[in-house]
Amino acid sequence: MSSVAAKRAPVPGVAAPLGGRAASGLAWSILNLLCVQVAGFVGNLVLAYLLMPRDFGLVGLTYTVAMFAGLINQLGVRELLIRRHARFDLWATPGMWLSLAGGVVCALVMAGAAPIAALIYGKPELTGLILVAALTAPLTSLAVVPEAKLQADMRFGLMMIYQAGATVLNQSLAVLLAWRGFGAYSFILPLIVVGIVRLVVVWRATGVRVHWRPHLHRWRFLVVNGGWFFATSLAAFAVLYGDYLTLGLVAPAEVVGLYYFAFLLASQPIALLAGNLTNVLLPALSRLQRESERQMAALLRSLRAVGLILVPGCLGLAAAADPVVHLLFQPKWEGCIPLLQLLCIGMSLRFLSLSGRSLMMTRGRLRAIFILAAVNVLVFFALVIPGALLGKQVGTAMAVAVFFLLTEPIGLYIALRPSGRGWADVLGVVWGPIVIGLGAAGAAWYAGSWVPLTAVGQSVVDAVTHAAPALGRHVSVLAAGRLVELLAMGAAGAIVFFPLARLLMPQTWAELSHRARELLGKALGRVGVR
């Protein structure tokens, strides 16, 4: 393999770049997001065509049970191994056996809960779905230790590549099964195959060695420290899946399916980018525990970089939700448009508390993390229960959006406060991305509102028919108009986004541009392109 001729010099005028492996990890995270977003979006597009809203609703309800039982497997082994990276070999064996024990217990709990959940929700199909999902629990638990090793060693490139590969494989298998008529099982069965492949990859890549003796005498140290992780995971579950659970009790599976599909589209960037950011920040910040100022600077700089991408992206998707759904999905999914708009707005700040949690974890503030999560649960259900009862799926989406917009900045403030930072730093992270995002999304929406769909669509159809008569007969006037509308919105948003980003966040923009060019150069070098 060839490589780029020389390493590029730092961007002139950029003070204190993200730097080193943590910055490279963030860049890999963004590149991984772009690749996985394409694969995930195409997969969801095909699945939406092949499956019905009811299938999506059953999957959403299955996850409420699967994730609840999965709390048994959330003992904080991964996080503790990363924090103790200097003595990783000492804790790898007890960590692996403890995780496996939790995975087995998790599978048994899920199997026992399957018929109960089917009875409560009034949907017999849930029994089989939950039983199949139970098989994934031990597979997930066996991957905890090698994945922690990847993070602790800051091998971000390999970690992101393997995550992207797992997503592509999962989506491909789901599409194949949906095409063969497996219905809701199309989402669950691929998880088993992907889990096995993931185990082979991470264990071979890391070379972690564990002993057959479980070292039970060390379990108590992991369990004592992991108690806070378990309690926090319980609260986090309530927030992550409480909306599905609540809505499933008051609405049919089809309604839950529309909400689940909208949430899937809105949260995918968050789950990937913010999740990968956490994977990068936790080991990076752990290595700076004795350098609080550098630690804080790294966190805030990373947050600004993520916000510059994520906030405008979420607000832009909210603005373009109507043409996107009408153009790409069948009429059966039109009911998710207002849900997607609301959830995208709420998700735009979702990365703040996740990153703040990484900082609190590296500083051992486990009790504070739990208290914050517990308070969030109370606020969440205080909003979601009335929303679901009064407005079904729309009320639920509105309640979830309000919840995130309220609690995310507060979560970051609580994480920063012991370091002498405050609301000025929180504002410093979010004001630029919000202004840029509102400007770009507003320009996109305004441009789209001026597109006469029928007239423009007819012009496009006429042009296509003239150039290729056989193709022109299959082009819908309305679809052609929606495509022009979407292109106009994208162009208007880009015209506003790039100048605003360079004007309002010049240092962050320069850092991201430099890292993107650096990664692109490496990628081209590896395939022999100079």
Short mmCIF file of C-alpha atoms in Angstrom, two decimals:
data_model
loop_
_atom_site.label_atom_id
_atom_site.label_comp_id
_atom_site.label_asym_id
_atom_site.label_seq_id
_atom_site.Cartn_x
_atom_site.Cartn_y
_atom_site.Cartn_z
CA MET A 1 0.00 0.00 0.00
CA SER A 2 1.22 3.45 -0.77
CA SER A 3 0.85 6.39 1.56
CA VAL A 4 0.67 10.11 1.17
CA ALA A 5 4.06 11.60 0.41
CA ALA A 6 4.33 13.78 3.43
CA LYS A 7 2.36 14.67 6.50
CA ARG A 8 0.56 17.95 6.11
CA ALA A 9 1.56 20.83 8.32
CA PRO A 10 -0.97 22.26 10.77
CA VAL A 11 -3.41 24.76 9.40
CA PRO A 12 -2.03 28.26 9.74
CA GLY A 13 -3.85 30.34 12.29
CA VAL A 14 -5.35 27.38 14.12
CA ALA A 15 -4.39 27.56 17.75
CA ALA A 16 -4.23 24.37 19.77
CA PRO A 17 -5.76 21.92 17.27
CA LEU A 18 -7.72 18.98 18.59
CA GLY A 19 -4.43 17.17 18.40
CA GLY A 20 -3.09 13.69 18.26
CA ARG A 21 -5.04 10.51 18.47
CA ALA A 22 -8.14 12.02 20.08
CA ALA A 23 -8.56 14.43 17.18
CA SER A 24 -7.93 11.64 14.70
CA GLY A 25 -10.55 9.59 16.53
CA LEU A 26 -13.08 12.39 16.19
CA ALA A 27 -12.31 12.66 12.48
CA TRP A 28 -12.69 8.90 12.08
CA SER A 29 -15.98 9.19 13.94
CA ILE A 30 -17.27 11.77 11.45
CA LEU A 31 -16.07 9.73 8.47
CA ASN A 32 -17.70 6.64 9.97
CA LEU A 33 -20.91 8.63 10.40
CA LEU A 34 -21.01 9.55 6.72
CA CYS A 35 -20.41 5.98 5.53
CA VAL A 36 -22.84 4.38 7.95
CA GLN A 37 -25.47 7.04 7.31
CA VAL A 38 -25.51 6.12 3.62
CA ALA A 39 -25.75 2.40 4.36
CA GLY A 40 -28.32 2.90 7.12
CA PHE A 41 -30.49 5.25 5.10
CA VAL A 42 -30.53 3.00 2.05
CA GLY A 43 -31.33 0.01 4.25
CA ASN A 44 -34.16 1.81 6.03
CA LEU A 45 -35.49 3.01 2.70
CA VAL A 46 -35.76 -0.55 1.40
CA LEU A 47 -37.13 -1.89 4.69
CA ALA A 48 -39.80 0.82 4.72
CA TYR A 49 -40.84 -0.30 1.25
CA LEU A 50 -40.93 -4.03 2.13
CA LEU A 51 -42.44 -3.87 5.62
CA MET A 52 -45.51 -2.33 7.22
CA PRO A 53 -45.74 0.16 10.11
CA ARG A 54 -47.02 -2.67 12.30
CA ASP A 55 -43.74 -4.56 11.81
CA PHE A 56 -41.77 -1.52 12.96
CA GLY A 57 -44.10 -1.15 15.93
CA LEU A 58 -43.54 -4.76 17.02
CA VAL A 59 -39.78 -4.27 16.80
CA GLY A 60 -39.99 -1.12 18.91
CA LEU A 61 -41.97 -2.94 21.58
CA THR A 62 -39.56 -5.88 21.45
CA TYR A 63 -36.67 -3.55 22.20
CA THR A 64 -38.44 -2.18 25.28
CA VAL A 65 -38.29 -5.66 26.81
CA ALA A 66 -34.90 -6.61 25.38
CA MET A 67 -33.19 -3.45 26.57
CA PHE A 68 -34.83 -3.61 30.00
CA ALA A 69 -33.54 -7.13 30.53
CA GLY A 70 -30.20 -6.02 29.08
CA LEU A 71 -29.69 -3.80 32.09
CA ILE A 72 -28.43 -6.87 33.90
CA ASN A 73 -25.52 -6.79 31.48
CA GLN A 74 -24.74 -3.10 32.16
CA LEU A 75 -22.41 -3.42 35.13
CA GLY A 76 -19.91 -0.86 33.86
CA VAL A 77 -17.20 -3.40 33.02
CA ARG A 78 -16.30 -1.64 29.77
CA GLU A 79 -15.98 1.78 31.43
CA LEU A 80 -14.00 0.44 34.36
CA LEU A 81 -11.55 -1.36 32.07
CA ILE A 82 -10.99 1.83 30.10
CA ARG A 83 -10.38 3.84 33.26
CA ARG A 84 -7.92 1.16 34.45
CA HIS A 85 -6.19 0.81 31.09
CA ALA A 86 -2.75 0.71 32.74
CA ARG A 87 -3.70 -2.59 34.45
CA PHE A 88 -5.99 -3.92 31.74
CA ASP A 89 -4.56 -7.46 31.77
CA LEU A 90 -5.26 -7.79 35.48
CA TRP A 91 -8.98 -7.04 35.08
CA ALA A 92 -9.65 -8.55 31.64
CA THR A 93 -10.37 -12.08 32.86
CA PRO A 94 -12.78 -11.25 35.72
CA GLY A 95 -14.36 -8.59 33.50
CA MET A 96 -15.02 -11.10 30.72
CA TRP A 97 -16.54 -13.73 33.02
CA LEU A 98 -18.65 -11.17 34.86
CA SER A 99 -19.95 -9.80 31.56
CA LEU A 100 -20.74 -13.30 30.30
CA ALA A 101 -22.59 -14.14 33.51
CA GLY A 102 -24.64 -10.97 33.10
CA GLY A 103 -25.37 -11.86 29.47
CA VAL A 104 -26.64 -15.33 30.37
CA VAL A 105 -28.85 -13.98 33.16
CA CYS A 106 -30.10 -11.32 30.76
CA ALA A 107 -31.09 -13.98 28.21
CA LEU A 108 -32.96 -15.98 30.84
CA VAL A 109 -34.84 -12.91 32.08
CA MET A 110 -35.84 -12.01 28.53
CA ALA A 111 -37.10 -15.53 27.89
CA GLY A 112 -39.20 -15.42 31.03
CA ALA A 113 -40.55 -11.95 30.25
CA ALA A 114 -41.54 -12.76 26.66
CA PRO A 115 -45.04 -14.18 27.31
CA ILE A 116 -45.74 -11.56 29.98
CA ALA A 117 -44.92 -8.71 27.60
CA ALA A 118 -47.07 -10.27 24.88
CA LEU A 119 -49.98 -10.41 27.33
CA ILE A 120 -49.54 -6.84 28.60
CA TYR A 121 -49.30 -5.33 25.11
CA GLY A 122 -51.94 -7.66 23.69
CA LYS A 123 -49.66 -8.73 20.83
CA PRO A 124 -48.86 -12.50 20.78
CA GLU A 125 -46.17 -12.03 18.12
CA LEU A 126 -43.90 -10.45 20.73
CA THR A 127 -43.19 -13.80 22.40
CA GLY A 128 -41.20 -15.20 19.50
CA LEU A 129 -39.46 -11.91 18.76
CA ILE A 130 -38.26 -11.49 22.34
CA LEU A 131 -37.08 -15.11 22.55
CA VAL A 132 -34.94 -14.64 19.44
CA ALA A 133 -33.61 -11.31 20.75
CA ALA A 134 -32.60 -13.08 23.98
CA LEU A 135 -29.96 -15.02 22.06
CA THR A 136 -28.04 -11.82 21.36
CA ALA A 137 -27.39 -11.03 25.03
CA PRO A 138 -24.51 -13.51 25.61
CA LEU A 139 -22.94 -12.51 22.29
CA THR A 140 -22.97 -8.84 23.29
CA SER A 141 -21.47 -9.60 26.69
CA LEU A 142 -18.57 -11.55 25.19
CA ALA A 143 -17.54 -8.52 23.13
CA VAL A 144 -17.29 -6.13 26.10
CA VAL A 145 -13.65 -6.80 27.01
CA PRO A 146 -12.06 -6.66 23.51
CA GLU A 147 -14.09 -3.58 22.61
CA ALA A 148 -12.89 -1.92 25.82
CA LYS A 149 -9.33 -2.80 24.76
CA LEU A 150 -9.83 -1.10 21.40
CA GLN A 151 -11.06 2.04 23.14
CA ALA A 152 -8.38 1.99 25.82
CA ASP A 153 -5.66 1.68 23.16
CA MET A 154 -7.37 4.47 21.17
CA ARG A 155 -7.45 2.40 17.97
CA PHE A 156 -10.25 4.55 16.63
CA GLY A 157 -9.73 3.81 12.94
CA LEU A 158 -10.17 0.06 13.39
CA MET A 159 -13.05 0.58 15.80
CA MET A 160 -14.98 2.82 13.40
CA ILE A 161 -14.31 0.55 10.39
CA TYR A 162 -15.58 -2.51 12.20
CA GLN A 163 -18.65 -0.65 13.45
CA ALA A 164 -19.41 0.54 9.94
CA GLY A 165 -18.97 -3.00 8.61
CA ALA A 166 -21.32 -4.36 11.27
CA THR A 167 -23.97 -1.78 10.30
CA VAL A 168 -23.69 -2.60 6.60
CA LEU A 169 -23.90 -6.34 7.28
CA ASN A 170 -26.87 -5.90 9.62
CA GLN A 171 -28.79 -3.74 7.13
CA SER A 172 -28.02 -6.09 4.23
CA LEU A 173 -29.27 -9.14 6.11
CA ALA A 174 -32.37 -7.26 7.30
CA VAL A 175 -33.25 -6.28 3.73
CA LEU A 176 -32.73 -9.86 2.52
CA LEU A 177 -34.97 -11.29 5.24
CA ALA A 178 -37.65 -8.64 4.69
CA TRP A 179 -37.63 -9.46 0.97
CA ARG A 180 -38.12 -13.15 1.87
CA GLY A 181 -41.15 -12.30 4.02
CA PHE A 182 -39.76 -12.54 7.57
CA GLY A 183 -41.61 -9.40 8.71
CA ALA A 184 -40.52 -8.01 12.08
CA TYR A 185 -37.99 -10.85 12.45
CA SER A 186 -35.98 -9.13 9.71
CA PHE A 187 -34.70 -6.71 12.36
CA ILE A 188 -33.92 -9.31 15.05
CA LEU A 189 -32.35 -12.30 13.27
CA PRO A 190 -29.43 -10.34 11.74
CA LEU A 191 -28.33 -9.29 15.22
CA ILE A 192 -27.30 -12.90 15.93
CA VAL A 193 -25.16 -13.19 12.80
CA VAL A 194 -23.61 -9.76 13.31
CA GLY A 195 -22.91 -10.59 16.96
CA ILE A 196 -20.96 -13.72 16.00
CA VAL A 197 -18.98 -11.91 13.30
CA ARG A 198 -18.25 -9.06 15.70
CA LEU A 199 -16.86 -11.48 18.29
CA VAL A 200 -14.47 -13.05 15.80
CA VAL A 201 -13.24 -9.67 14.55
CA VAL A 202 -12.64 -7.93 17.88
CA TRP A 203 -11.02 -10.88 19.64
CA ARG A 204 -8.63 -11.49 16.73
CA ALA A 205 -7.87 -7.78 16.31
CA THR A 206 -7.05 -7.10 19.97
CA GLY A 207 -5.31 -10.33 20.94
CA VAL A 208 -6.72 -10.07 24.48
CA ARG A 209 -5.88 -13.12 26.55
CA VAL A 210 -8.19 -14.36 29.31
CA HIS A 211 -7.98 -17.36 31.60
CA TRP A 212 -10.55 -20.09 32.04
CA ARG A 213 -10.50 -19.43 35.79
CA PRO A 214 -13.09 -16.69 36.41
CA HIS A 215 -11.18 -15.08 39.34
CA LEU A 216 -14.34 -14.76 41.40
CA HIS A 217 -12.49 -13.00 44.23
CA ARG A 218 -12.10 -9.94 41.99
CA TRP A 219 -15.73 -9.79 40.89
CA ARG A 220 -16.75 -7.94 44.03
CA PHE A 221 -14.54 -4.98 43.15
CA LEU A 222 -16.14 -4.76 39.71
CA VAL A 223 -19.67 -5.21 41.07
CA VAL A 224 -19.26 -2.60 43.81
CA ASN A 225 -17.98 -0.04 41.34
CA GLY A 226 -20.46 -1.20 38.72
CA GLY A 227 -23.47 -0.69 40.98
CA TRP A 228 -23.68 2.96 40.02
CA PHE A 229 -23.42 2.02 36.36
CA PHE A 230 -26.31 -0.41 36.73
CA ALA A 231 -28.49 2.14 38.51
CA THR A 232 -27.64 4.77 35.90
CA SER A 233 -28.37 2.32 33.08
CA LEU A 234 -31.77 1.64 34.63
CA ALA A 235 -32.57 5.35 34.52
CA ALA A 236 -31.13 5.69 31.02
CA PHE A 237 -33.33 2.82 29.82
CA ALA A 238 -36.42 4.58 31.10
CA VAL A 239 -35.55 7.63 28.99
CA LEU A 240 -34.46 5.72 25.89
CA TYR A 241 -37.43 3.37 25.69
CA GLY A 242 -40.06 4.88 27.97
CA ASP A 243 -41.74 6.60 25.02
CA TYR A 244 -42.21 3.28 23.15
CA LEU A 245 -43.42 1.62 26.33
CA THR A 246 -45.91 4.39 27.14
CA LEU A 247 -47.20 4.75 23.59
CA GLY A 248 -47.53 0.97 23.23
CA LEU A 249 -49.94 0.89 26.16
CA VAL A 250 -52.31 3.50 24.70
CA ALA A 251 -52.00 3.04 20.92
CA PRO A 252 -52.04 0.17 18.37
CA ALA A 253 -48.86 -1.30 16.88
CA GLU A 254 -49.31 0.69 13.64
CA VAL A 255 -49.13 3.98 15.56
CA VAL A 256 -46.09 2.79 17.52
CA GLY A 257 -44.55 1.80 14.18
CA LEU A 258 -44.91 5.30 12.74
CA TYR A 259 -43.32 6.78 15.84
CA TYR A 260 -40.55 4.17 15.89
CA PHE A 261 -39.75 4.78 12.23
CA ALA A 262 -39.58 8.56 12.74
CA PHE A 263 -37.40 8.10 15.83
CA LEU A 264 -35.15 5.74 13.87
CA LEU A 265 -34.58 8.32 11.14
CA ALA A 266 -34.13 11.21 13.57
CA SER A 267 -31.83 9.47 16.04
CA GLN A 268 -29.48 7.65 13.67
CA PRO A 269 -27.01 10.55 13.41
CA ILE A 270 -27.10 10.95 17.19
CA ALA A 271 -26.62 7.26 17.90
CA LEU A 272 -23.63 7.11 15.56
CA LEU A 273 -21.88 10.44 15.94
CA ALA A 274 -22.58 11.13 19.61
CA GLY A 275 -22.01 7.47 20.47
CA ASN A 276 -18.70 7.45 18.62
CA LEU A 277 -17.79 10.75 20.27
CA THR A 278 -18.26 9.06 23.63
CA ASN A 279 -16.04 6.18 22.50
CA VAL A 280 -13.34 8.70 21.59
CA LEU A 281 -13.68 11.04 24.57
CA LEU A 282 -13.79 8.48 27.38
CA PRO A 283 -10.30 7.00 26.75
CA ALA A 284 -8.86 10.37 25.69
CA LEU A 285 -10.13 12.20 28.79
CA SER A 286 -9.08 9.30 31.02
CA ARG A 287 -5.48 9.89 29.96
CA LEU A 288 -5.76 13.55 30.99
CA GLN A 289 -7.16 13.02 34.49
CA ARG A 290 -4.25 14.91 36.07
CA GLU A 291 -4.37 17.77 33.56
CA SER A 292 -7.78 19.29 34.16
CA GLU A 293 -7.30 22.33 31.91
CA ARG A 294 -6.19 20.24 28.92
CA GLN A 295 -9.01 17.82 29.66
CA MET A 296 -11.59 20.60 29.67
CA ALA A 297 -10.19 22.22 26.53
CA ALA A 298 -10.30 18.88 24.68
CA LEU A 299 -13.91 18.31 25.70
CA LEU A 300 -15.17 21.76 24.70
CA ARG A 301 -13.28 21.76 21.42
CA SER A 302 -14.71 18.34 20.52
CA LEU A 303 -18.22 19.45 21.44
CA ARG A 304 -18.00 22.48 19.17
CA ALA A 305 -16.81 20.30 16.29
CA VAL A 306 -19.63 17.81 16.74
CA GLY A 307 -22.19 20.58 17.20
CA LEU A 308 -21.15 22.26 13.95
CA ILE A 309 -22.08 19.07 12.08
CA LEU A 310 -24.91 17.68 14.13
CA VAL A 311 -27.09 20.69 14.93
CA PRO A 312 -27.39 22.01 11.34
CA GLY A 313 -27.85 18.44 10.12
CA CYS A 314 -30.77 17.76 12.47
CA LEU A 315 -32.45 21.11 11.82
CA GLY A 316 -31.93 20.68 8.09
CA LEU A 317 -33.60 17.26 8.16
CA ALA A 318 -36.51 18.77 10.10
CA ALA A 319 -36.93 21.42 7.39
CA ALA A 320 -36.72 18.85 4.59
CA ALA A 321 -38.81 16.12 6.25
CA ASP A 322 -41.88 16.68 4.07
CA PRO A 323 -40.22 16.32 0.64
CA VAL A 324 -37.89 13.57 1.91
CA VAL A 325 -40.74 11.36 3.14
CA HIS A 326 -43.00 12.06 0.15
CA LEU A 327 -40.20 11.45 -2.33
CA LEU A 328 -38.51 8.41 -0.83
CA PHE A 329 -41.21 6.54 1.08
CA GLN A 330 -44.63 5.15 0.33
CA PRO A 331 -47.85 6.93 1.37
CA LYS A 332 -48.19 4.59 4.37
CA TRP A 333 -45.35 6.54 6.05
CA GLU A 334 -46.69 10.07 5.56
CA GLY A 335 -48.00 10.10 9.13
CA CYS A 336 -44.42 10.17 10.43
CA ILE A 337 -43.61 13.59 8.89
CA PRO A 338 -44.62 15.78 11.87
CA LEU A 339 -43.02 13.24 14.22
CA LEU A 340 -39.75 13.38 12.30
CA GLN A 341 -39.76 17.18 12.36
CA LEU A 342 -40.33 17.38 16.10
CA LEU A 343 -37.82 14.67 16.97
CA CYS A 344 -35.09 16.14 14.75
CA ILE A 345 -35.42 19.49 16.52
CA GLY A 346 -35.20 17.82 19.92
CA MET A 347 -32.30 15.57 18.89
CA SER A 348 -30.16 18.49 17.73
CA LEU A 349 -28.68 18.95 21.23
CA ARG A 350 -28.62 15.29 22.20
CA PHE A 351 -24.82 15.11 22.17
CA LEU A 352 -24.29 17.52 25.07
CA SER A 353 -25.08 15.38 28.10
CA LEU A 354 -23.54 12.25 26.55
CA SER A 355 -20.20 14.05 26.32
CA GLY A 356 -20.63 15.56 29.77
CA ARG A 357 -21.20 12.07 31.11
CA SER A 358 -17.82 10.99 29.70
CA LEU A 359 -16.15 13.80 31.64
CA MET A 360 -17.97 12.92 34.86
CA MET A 361 -17.08 9.27 34.43
CA THR A 362 -13.36 9.94 34.03
CA ARG A 363 -13.47 11.92 37.26
CA GLY A 364 -15.28 9.18 39.16
CA ARG A 365 -18.50 11.15 39.69
CA LEU A 366 -20.65 8.03 39.40
CA ARG A 367 -23.11 9.08 42.10
CA ALA A 368 -23.67 12.44 40.40
CA ILE A 369 -24.27 10.69 37.07
CA PHE A 370 -26.94 8.53 38.66
CA ILE A 371 -28.69 11.45 40.41
CA LEU A 372 -28.79 13.39 37.16
CA ALA A 373 -30.19 10.36 35.31
CA ALA A 374 -32.82 9.76 38.00
CA VAL A 375 -34.03 13.37 37.85
CA ASN A 376 -34.19 13.09 34.06
CA VAL A 377 -36.49 10.08 34.39
CA LEU A 378 -38.96 12.08 36.50
CA VAL A 379 -38.94 14.96 34.02
CA PHE A 380 -39.22 12.58 31.06
CA PHE A 381 -42.34 10.78 32.23
CA ALA A 382 -43.88 14.01 33.52
CA LEU A 383 -43.81 15.14 29.88
CA VAL A 384 -44.32 11.88 27.96
CA ILE A 385 -47.30 10.39 29.83
CA PRO A 386 -49.59 13.42 29.28
CA GLY A 387 -48.23 13.74 25.74
CA ALA A 388 -49.09 10.15 24.87
CA LEU A 389 -52.51 10.27 26.53
CA LEU A 390 -53.54 13.58 24.93
CA GLY A 391 -51.79 13.50 21.59
CA LYS A 392 -50.79 9.88 20.94
CA GLN A 393 -47.73 9.80 18.63
CA VAL A 394 -47.60 13.56 17.96
CA GLY A 395 -47.93 14.38 21.65
CA THR A 396 -45.21 11.84 22.49
CA ALA A 397 -42.83 13.29 19.89
CA MET A 398 -43.44 16.82 21.15
CA ALA A 399 -42.82 15.75 24.75
CA VAL A 400 -39.57 13.99 23.85
CA ALA A 401 -38.34 17.01 21.86
CA VAL A 402 -39.06 19.38 24.76
CA PHE A 403 -37.35 17.01 27.17
CA PHE A 404 -34.09 16.91 25.23
CA LEU A 405 -34.03 20.66 24.59
CA LEU A 406 -34.45 21.29 28.33
CA THR A 407 -32.23 18.65 29.88
CA GLU A 408 -29.24 18.42 27.50
CA PRO A 409 -27.73 21.86 28.28
CA ILE A 410 -28.40 21.31 31.99
CA GLY A 411 -26.58 17.96 31.86
CA LEU A 412 -23.50 19.56 30.33
CA TYR A 413 -23.59 22.43 32.85
CA ILE A 414 -23.62 19.96 35.77
CA ALA A 415 -20.64 18.13 34.25
CA LEU A 416 -18.64 21.36 33.84
CA ARG A 417 -19.54 23.07 37.12
CA PRO A 418 -16.96 21.39 39.44
CA SER A 419 -14.20 22.63 37.11
CA GLY A 420 -15.23 26.24 37.61
CA ARG A 421 -17.01 26.40 34.26
CA GLY A 422 -20.61 27.49 33.85
CA TRP A 423 -23.36 28.59 31.51
CA ALA A 424 -20.99 30.78 29.52
CA ASP A 425 -19.11 27.65 28.41
CA VAL A 426 -22.35 25.81 27.59
CA LEU A 427 -23.46 28.79 25.55
CA GLY A 428 -20.06 28.91 23.88
CA VAL A 429 -20.60 25.35 22.67
CA VAL A 430 -24.17 25.70 21.36
CA TRP A 431 -24.72 29.25 20.16
CA GLY A 432 -22.68 28.94 16.97
CA PRO A 433 -24.15 25.61 15.78
CA ILE A 434 -27.69 26.80 16.61
CA VAL A 435 -27.36 30.08 14.71
CA ILE A 436 -25.72 28.33 11.75
CA GLY A 437 -28.31 25.54 11.82
CA LEU A 438 -31.29 27.89 12.03
CA GLY A 439 -29.88 30.01 9.22
CA ALA A 440 -29.22 27.07 6.91
CA ALA A 441 -32.48 25.26 7.73
CA GLY A 442 -34.48 28.48 7.39
CA ALA A 443 -32.93 29.21 4.00
CA ALA A 444 -33.66 25.64 2.89
CA TRP A 445 -37.29 25.80 3.99
CA TYR A 446 -37.80 29.21 2.36
CA ALA A 447 -36.30 28.01 -0.93
CA GLY A 448 -38.49 24.91 -0.91
CA SER A 449 -41.66 26.92 -0.28
CA TRP A 450 -41.14 28.81 -3.54
CA VAL A 451 -40.96 25.70 -5.73
CA PRO A 452 -44.26 25.15 -7.69
CA LEU A 453 -44.32 21.37 -7.50
CA THR A 454 -46.75 20.64 -10.34
CA ALA A 455 -45.34 23.13 -12.83
CA VAL A 456 -41.70 22.27 -12.15
CA GLY A 457 -42.46 18.56 -12.06
CA GLN A 458 -44.24 18.74 -15.41
CA SER A 459 -41.26 20.55 -16.92
CA VAL A 460 -38.91 17.86 -15.67
CA VAL A 461 -41.16 15.07 -16.99
CA ASP A 462 -41.40 16.78 -20.38
CA ALA A 463 -37.61 17.12 -20.56
CA VAL A 464 -37.04 13.50 -19.59
CA THR A 465 -39.70 12.29 -22.02
CA HIS A 466 -38.11 14.27 -24.81
CA ALA A 467 -34.66 12.83 -24.09
CA ALA A 468 -35.77 9.26 -23.23
CA PRO A 469 -39.45 8.53 -24.05
CA ALA A 470 -39.41 5.09 -22.41
CA LEU A 471 -38.09 6.55 -19.14
CA GLY A 472 -40.39 9.56 -19.21
CA ARG A 473 -43.50 7.40 -19.00
CA HIS A 474 -42.38 6.13 -15.58
CA VAL A 475 -41.58 9.52 -14.02
CA SER A 476 -44.25 10.98 -11.75
CA VAL A 477 -44.93 14.70 -12.06
CA LEU A 478 -45.26 15.12 -8.30
CA ALA A 479 -42.14 13.05 -7.57
CA ALA A 480 -40.15 15.13 -10.05
CA GLY A 481 -41.39 18.31 -8.37
CA ARG A 482 -40.44 16.98 -4.94
CA LEU A 483 -36.95 16.15 -6.19
CA VAL A 484 -36.47 19.69 -7.53
CA GLU A 485 -37.78 21.05 -4.22
CA LEU A 486 -35.29 18.94 -2.28
CA LEU A 487 -32.39 19.98 -4.51
CA ALA A 488 -33.35 23.64 -4.12
CA MET A 489 -33.49 23.24 -0.34
CA GLY A 490 -30.10 21.53 -0.25
CA ALA A 491 -28.49 24.21 -2.40
CA ALA A 492 -29.97 27.06 -0.34
CA GLY A 493 -28.94 25.42 2.93
CA ALA A 494 -25.36 24.86 1.72
CA ILE A 495 -25.06 28.43 0.45
CA VAL A 496 -25.88 29.71 3.93
CA PHE A 497 -24.11 27.01 5.98
CA PHE A 498 -20.57 27.30 4.64
CA PRO A 499 -20.14 31.09 4.95
CA LEU A 500 -21.78 31.13 8.38
CA ALA A 501 -19.60 28.26 9.61
CA ARG A 502 -16.42 29.99 8.49
CA LEU A 503 -17.58 33.34 9.90
CA LEU A 504 -18.97 32.30 13.29
CA MET A 505 -16.77 29.26 14.07
CA PRO A 506 -13.54 29.83 12.14
CA GLN A 507 -11.23 27.76 14.35
CA THR A 508 -13.58 24.78 14.53
CA TRP A 509 -14.20 24.96 10.78
CA ALA A 510 -10.45 25.06 10.08
CA GLU A 511 -9.78 22.10 12.36
CA LEU A 512 -12.51 19.98 10.80
CA SER A 513 -11.41 20.91 7.28
CA HIS A 514 -7.80 20.03 8.10
CA ARG A 515 -8.74 16.66 9.58
CA ALA A 516 -11.04 15.87 6.66
CA ARG A 517 -8.26 16.61 4.15
CA GLU A 518 -5.84 14.57 6.21
CA LEU A 519 -8.15 11.53 6.27
CA LEU A 520 -8.94 11.89 2.60
CA GLY A 521 -5.24 12.00 1.78
CA LYS A 522 -4.60 8.84 3.77
CA ALA A 523 -7.54 7.06 2.16
CA LEU A 524 -6.40 8.02 -1.36
CA GLY A 525 -2.86 7.01 -0.53
CA ARG A 526 -3.95 3.56 0.57
CA VAL A 527 -5.68 2.87 -2.73
CA GLY A 528 -2.74 4.22 -4.71
CA VAL A 529 -4.18 7.61 -5.70
CA ARG A 530 -1.81 10.56 -5.38
#
